[in-house]
PDB file of C-alpha atoms in Angstrom:
ATOM      1  CA  UNK A   1       3.926  -5.838 -21.906  1.00 50.00           C
ATOM      2  CA  UNK A   2       1.690  -3.087 -23.397  1.00 62.00           C
ATOM      3  CA  UNK A   3      -0.804  -0.820 -21.468  1.00 71.00           C
ATOM      4  CA  UNK A   4      -4.608  -2.022 -22.275  1.00 89.00           C
ATOM      5  CA  UNK A   5      -6.617   1.122 -21.697  1.00 92.00           C
ATOM      6  CA  UNK A   6      -6.180   4.245 -19.638  1.00 92.00           C
ATOM      7  CA  UNK A   7      -8.533   3.628 -16.944  1.00 93.00           C
ATOM      8  CA  UNK A   8      -8.359   7.225 -15.668  1.00 92.00           C
ATOM      9  CA  UNK A   9      -9.057   8.666 -18.782  1.00 94.00           C
ATOM     10  CA  UNK A  10     -12.092   6.387 -19.835  1.00 95.00           C
ATOM     11  CA  UNK A  11     -13.750   6.887 -16.380  1.00 96.00           C
ATOM     12  CA  UNK A  12     -12.576   9.835 -14.839  1.00 96.00           C
ATOM     13  CA  UNK A  13     -15.556  10.133 -12.507  1.00 97.00           C
ATOM     14  CA  UNK A  14     -14.713   6.731 -10.670  1.00 96.00           C
ATOM     15  CA  UNK A  15     -11.132   7.606 -10.632  1.00 95.00           C
ATOM     16  CA  UNK A  16     -11.619  11.167  -9.219  1.00 97.00           C
ATOM     17  CA  UNK A  17     -13.612   9.275  -6.594  1.00 96.00           C
ATOM     18  CA  UNK A  18     -10.634   6.822  -5.662  1.00 95.00           C
ATOM     19  CA  UNK A  19      -8.250   9.830  -5.701  1.00 95.00           C
ATOM     20  CA  UNK A  20     -10.653  11.319  -3.106  1.00 96.00           C
ATOM     21  CA  UNK A  21      -9.897   8.615  -0.927  1.00 96.00           C
ATOM     22  CA  UNK A  22      -6.342   8.844  -1.298  1.00 96.00           C
ATOM     23  CA  UNK A  23      -6.386  12.705  -0.589  1.00 96.00           C
ATOM     24  CA  UNK A  24      -8.510  11.895   2.571  1.00 96.00           C
ATOM     25  CA  UNK A  25      -6.026   9.205   3.683  1.00 96.00           C
ATOM     26  CA  UNK A  26      -3.331  12.091   3.566  1.00 94.00           C
ATOM     27  CA  UNK A  27      -5.417  13.749   6.105  1.00 96.00           C
ATOM     28  CA  UNK A  28      -6.223  10.983   8.198  1.00 96.00           C
ATOM     29  CA  UNK A  29      -3.455  11.427  10.802  1.00 96.00           C
ATOM     30  CA  UNK A  30      -1.439   8.396   9.929  1.00 97.00           C
ATOM     31  CA  UNK A  31       1.940   9.002   9.051  1.00 97.00           C
ATOM     32  CA  UNK A  32       2.797   9.363   5.631  1.00 96.00           C
ATOM     33  CA  UNK A  33       6.111   7.375   5.496  1.00 96.00           C
ATOM     34  CA  UNK A  34       4.019   4.485   7.389  1.00 98.00           C
ATOM     35  CA  UNK A  35       1.401   4.666   4.904  1.00 98.00           C
ATOM     36  CA  UNK A  36       3.703   4.662   1.874  1.00 97.00           C
ATOM     37  CA  UNK A  37       5.540   1.576   3.434  1.00 98.00           C
ATOM     38  CA  UNK A  38       2.124   0.027   3.482  1.00 98.00           C
ATOM     39  CA  UNK A  39       1.206   0.775  -0.185  1.00 98.00           C
ATOM     40  CA  UNK A  40       4.696  -0.469  -1.230  1.00 98.00           C
ATOM     41  CA  UNK A  41       4.214  -3.760   0.529  1.00 98.00           C
ATOM     42  CA  UNK A  42       0.792  -4.351  -0.704  1.00 98.00           C
ATOM     43  CA  UNK A  43       2.063  -3.630  -4.223  1.00 98.00           C
ATOM     44  CA  UNK A  44       4.990  -6.019  -3.965  1.00 98.00           C
ATOM     45  CA  UNK A  45       2.579  -8.850  -2.637  1.00 98.00           C
ATOM     46  CA  UNK A  46       0.174  -7.988  -5.735  1.00 98.00           C
ATOM     47  CA  UNK A  47       2.991  -7.747  -8.043  1.00 97.00           C
ATOM     48  CA  UNK A  48       2.028  -4.383  -9.368  1.00 97.00           C
ATOM     49  CA  UNK A  49       5.465  -2.954 -11.397  1.00 95.00           C
ATOM     50  CA  UNK A  50       4.037   0.666 -11.866  1.00 95.00           C
ATOM     51  CA  UNK A  51       3.213   1.018  -8.059  1.00 96.00           C
ATOM     52  CA  UNK A  52       6.162  -0.707  -6.864  1.00 97.00           C
ATOM     53  CA  UNK A  53       8.266   1.788  -8.842  1.00 97.00           C
ATOM     54  CA  UNK A  54       6.014   4.888  -7.739  1.00 95.00           C
ATOM     55  CA  UNK A  55       5.998   3.983  -4.100  1.00 96.00           C
ATOM     56  CA  UNK A  56       9.847   3.322  -3.782  1.00 97.00           C
ATOM     57  CA  UNK A  57      10.537   6.510  -5.392  1.00 96.00           C
ATOM     58  CA  UNK A  58       7.963   8.313  -3.097  1.00 95.00           C
ATOM     59  CA  UNK A  59       9.729   6.528  -0.200  1.00 97.00           C
ATOM     60  CA  UNK A  60      13.204   7.639  -0.988  1.00 97.00           C
ATOM     61  CA  UNK A  61      12.001  11.131  -2.065  1.00 96.00           C
ATOM     62  CA  UNK A  62      10.664  11.381   1.661  1.00 96.00           C
ATOM     63  CA  UNK A  63      14.298  10.408   2.880  1.00 97.00           C
ATOM     64  CA  UNK A  64      13.823   6.714   3.578  1.00 97.00           C
ATOM     65  CA  UNK A  65      17.260   4.821   3.394  1.00 97.00           C
ATOM     66  CA  UNK A  66      17.964   2.618   0.829  1.00 97.00           C
ATOM     67  CA  UNK A  67      19.112  -0.020   3.066  1.00 96.00           C
ATOM     68  CA  UNK A  68      15.516  -0.119   4.789  1.00 98.00           C
ATOM     69  CA  UNK A  69      13.597   0.246   1.418  1.00 98.00           C
ATOM     70  CA  UNK A  70      15.168  -2.946   0.132  1.00 98.00           C
ATOM     71  CA  UNK A  71      14.474  -4.960   3.182  1.00 98.00           C
ATOM     72  CA  UNK A  72      10.253  -3.873   2.893  1.00 98.00           C
ATOM     73  CA  UNK A  73       9.763  -7.705   1.323  1.00 98.00           C
ATOM     74  CA  UNK A  74      11.824  -9.154   4.227  1.00 98.00           C
ATOM     75  CA  UNK A  75      10.481  -7.100   7.018  1.00 98.00           C
ATOM     76  CA  UNK A  76      10.113  -9.899   9.203  1.00 97.00           C
ATOM     77  CA  UNK A  77      13.563 -10.933   8.900  1.00 98.00           C
ATOM     78  CA  UNK A  78      15.048  -7.123   9.175  1.00 98.00           C
ATOM     79  CA  UNK A  79      15.486  -7.227  12.930  1.00 94.00           C
ATOM     80  CA  UNK A  80      15.011  -3.774  14.333  1.00 95.00           C
ATOM     81  CA  UNK A  81      15.268  -1.725  11.010  1.00 98.00           C
ATOM     82  CA  UNK A  82      11.396  -1.292  11.261  1.00 98.00           C
ATOM     83  CA  UNK A  83       9.467   0.175  14.089  1.00 98.00           C
ATOM     84  CA  UNK A  84       7.004  -1.758  16.056  1.00 97.00           C
ATOM     85  CA  UNK A  85       4.392   0.307  14.492  1.00 98.00           C
ATOM     86  CA  UNK A  86       5.803  -0.285  11.216  1.00 98.00           C
ATOM     87  CA  UNK A  87       5.893  -4.112  11.588  1.00 98.00           C
ATOM     88  CA  UNK A  88       2.459  -4.426  12.984  1.00 98.00           C
ATOM     89  CA  UNK A  89       1.135  -2.228   9.823  1.00 98.00           C
ATOM     90  CA  UNK A  90       2.825  -4.367   7.421  1.00 98.00           C
ATOM     91  CA  UNK A  91       1.604  -7.476   9.269  1.00 98.00           C
ATOM     92  CA  UNK A  92      -2.000  -6.062   8.907  1.00 98.00           C
ATOM     93  CA  UNK A  93      -1.444  -5.030   5.406  1.00 98.00           C
ATOM     94  CA  UNK A  94       0.018  -8.553   4.252  1.00 98.00           C
ATOM     95  CA  UNK A  95      -3.099 -10.431   6.050  1.00 98.00           C
ATOM     96  CA  UNK A  96      -5.630  -8.119   4.698  1.00 98.00           C
ATOM     97  CA  UNK A  97      -4.219  -8.259   1.091  1.00 98.00           C
ATOM     98  CA  UNK A  98      -4.204 -12.158   1.438  1.00 98.00           C
ATOM     99  CA  UNK A  99      -7.629 -12.196   2.769  1.00 97.00           C
ATOM    100  CA  UNK A 100      -8.635 -15.415   0.799  1.00 97.00           C
ATOM    101  CA  UNK A 101      -5.678 -17.125   2.407  1.00 98.00           C
ATOM    102  CA  UNK A 102      -5.631 -15.852   5.557  1.00 97.00           C
ATOM    103  CA  UNK A 103      -9.248 -14.992   6.634  1.00 97.00           C
ATOM    104  CA  UNK A 104      -7.550 -12.021   8.878  1.00 98.00           C
ATOM    105  CA  UNK A 105      -7.263 -14.318  12.040  1.00 98.00           C
ATOM    106  CA  UNK A 106      -8.118 -12.739  15.424  1.00 98.00           C
ATOM    107  CA  UNK A 107      -5.071 -12.580  16.710  1.00 97.00           C
ATOM    108  CA  UNK A 108      -3.673 -10.338  13.800  1.00 98.00           C
ATOM    109  CA  UNK A 109      -6.982  -8.022  14.460  1.00 98.00           C
ATOM    110  CA  UNK A 110      -5.967  -8.034  17.979  1.00 98.00           C
ATOM    111  CA  UNK A 111      -2.447  -7.189  17.646  1.00 98.00           C
ATOM    112  CA  UNK A 112      -3.125  -4.385  15.385  1.00 98.00           C
ATOM    113  CA  UNK A 113      -5.891  -2.972  17.588  1.00 98.00           C
ATOM    114  CA  UNK A 114      -3.535  -3.035  20.485  1.00 98.00           C
ATOM    115  CA  UNK A 115      -1.159  -0.807  18.590  1.00 98.00           C
ATOM    116  CA  UNK A 116      -3.395   1.542  16.498  1.00 98.00           C
ATOM    117  CA  UNK A 117      -6.804   3.586  17.694  1.00 98.00           C
ATOM    118  CA  UNK A 118     -10.135   2.721  16.077  1.00 98.00           C
ATOM    119  CA  UNK A 119     -10.020   5.245  13.630  1.00 98.00           C
ATOM    120  CA  UNK A 120      -6.243   4.567  12.765  1.00 98.00           C
ATOM    121  CA  UNK A 121      -7.148   0.937  12.505  1.00 98.00           C
ATOM    122  CA  UNK A 122     -10.280   1.864   9.862  1.00 98.00           C
ATOM    123  CA  UNK A 123      -7.966   4.531   8.002  1.00 98.00           C
ATOM    124  CA  UNK A 124      -5.174   1.909   7.852  1.00 98.00           C
ATOM    125  CA  UNK A 125      -7.252  -0.635   6.247  1.00 98.00           C
ATOM    126  CA  UNK A 126      -8.675   1.838   3.887  1.00 98.00           C
ATOM    127  CA  UNK A 127      -5.353   2.432   2.569  1.00 98.00           C
ATOM    128  CA  UNK A 128      -4.602  -1.181   2.209  1.00 98.00           C
ATOM    129  CA  UNK A 129      -8.131  -1.683   0.266  1.00 98.00           C
ATOM    130  CA  UNK A 130      -7.235   1.468  -1.660  1.00 98.00           C
ATOM    131  CA  UNK A 131      -3.781   0.386  -2.810  1.00 98.00           C
ATOM    132  CA  UNK A 132      -5.230  -3.295  -3.520  1.00 98.00           C
ATOM    133  CA  UNK A 133      -7.747  -1.838  -5.900  1.00 97.00           C
ATOM    134  CA  UNK A 134      -5.163   0.518  -7.728  1.00 97.00           C
ATOM    135  CA  UNK A 135      -2.902  -2.433  -7.964  1.00 97.00           C
ATOM    136  CA  UNK A 136      -5.579  -4.324  -9.683  1.00 97.00           C
ATOM    137  CA  UNK A 137      -6.152  -1.648 -12.141  1.00 95.00           C
ATOM    138  CA  UNK A 138      -2.283  -1.515 -12.928  1.00 94.00           C
ATOM    139  CA  UNK A 139      -2.266  -5.144 -13.411  1.00 95.00           C
ATOM    140  CA  UNK A 140      -5.200  -5.520 -15.371  1.00 95.00           C
ATOM    141  CA  UNK A 141      -4.724  -2.801 -17.879  1.00 94.00           C
ATOM    142  CA  UNK A 142      -0.942  -3.520 -17.856  1.00 91.00           C
ATOM    143  CA  UNK A 143       0.415   0.077 -16.475  1.00 90.00           C
ATOM    144  CA  UNK A 144       4.202  -0.216 -16.695  1.00 89.00           C
ATOM    145  CA  UNK A 145       6.636   2.384 -14.885  1.00 91.00           C
ATOM    146  CA  UNK A 146       8.154   2.978 -18.436  1.00 71.00           C
ATOM    147  CA  UNK A 147       4.407   3.841 -19.778  1.00 49.00           C
ATOM    148  CA  UNK A 148       3.932   6.342 -16.949  1.00 50.00           C
ATOM    149  CA  UNK A 149       6.922   8.214 -17.730  1.00 53.00           C
ATOM    150  CA  UNK A 150       6.405   8.322 -21.573  1.00 45.00           C
TER     151      UNK A 150
END
């Protein structure tokens, strides 16, 4: 698979705007590790190899155990490996990412709203939306992990 275009280079102003959202999310108050788990799960659902590679490496660098990392795709079956807050965030990430299939049911919203403040819920949803957008760029323009390291 080869790269198609370098979207960041050909449209730097819009890329910077997305980067601004990313920077603001880092200052949002949500735990970085939680957001990185969500980024990874969204990227797995969307099949973005570049983002899966990047977020897996980020999580490992931050000290996440490999045992936990490999269970992200099957977090529902992983027992107590993930905290309640992580499980709620991962469920929200899945239902929002798969919005066309799920319609984001009231029960999912209520479970998430019970665990996160309104601001946290808004910021978590911004993070999910941002990663879905970046995944679409990565997949559409064939950004591969090896291309990014070249």
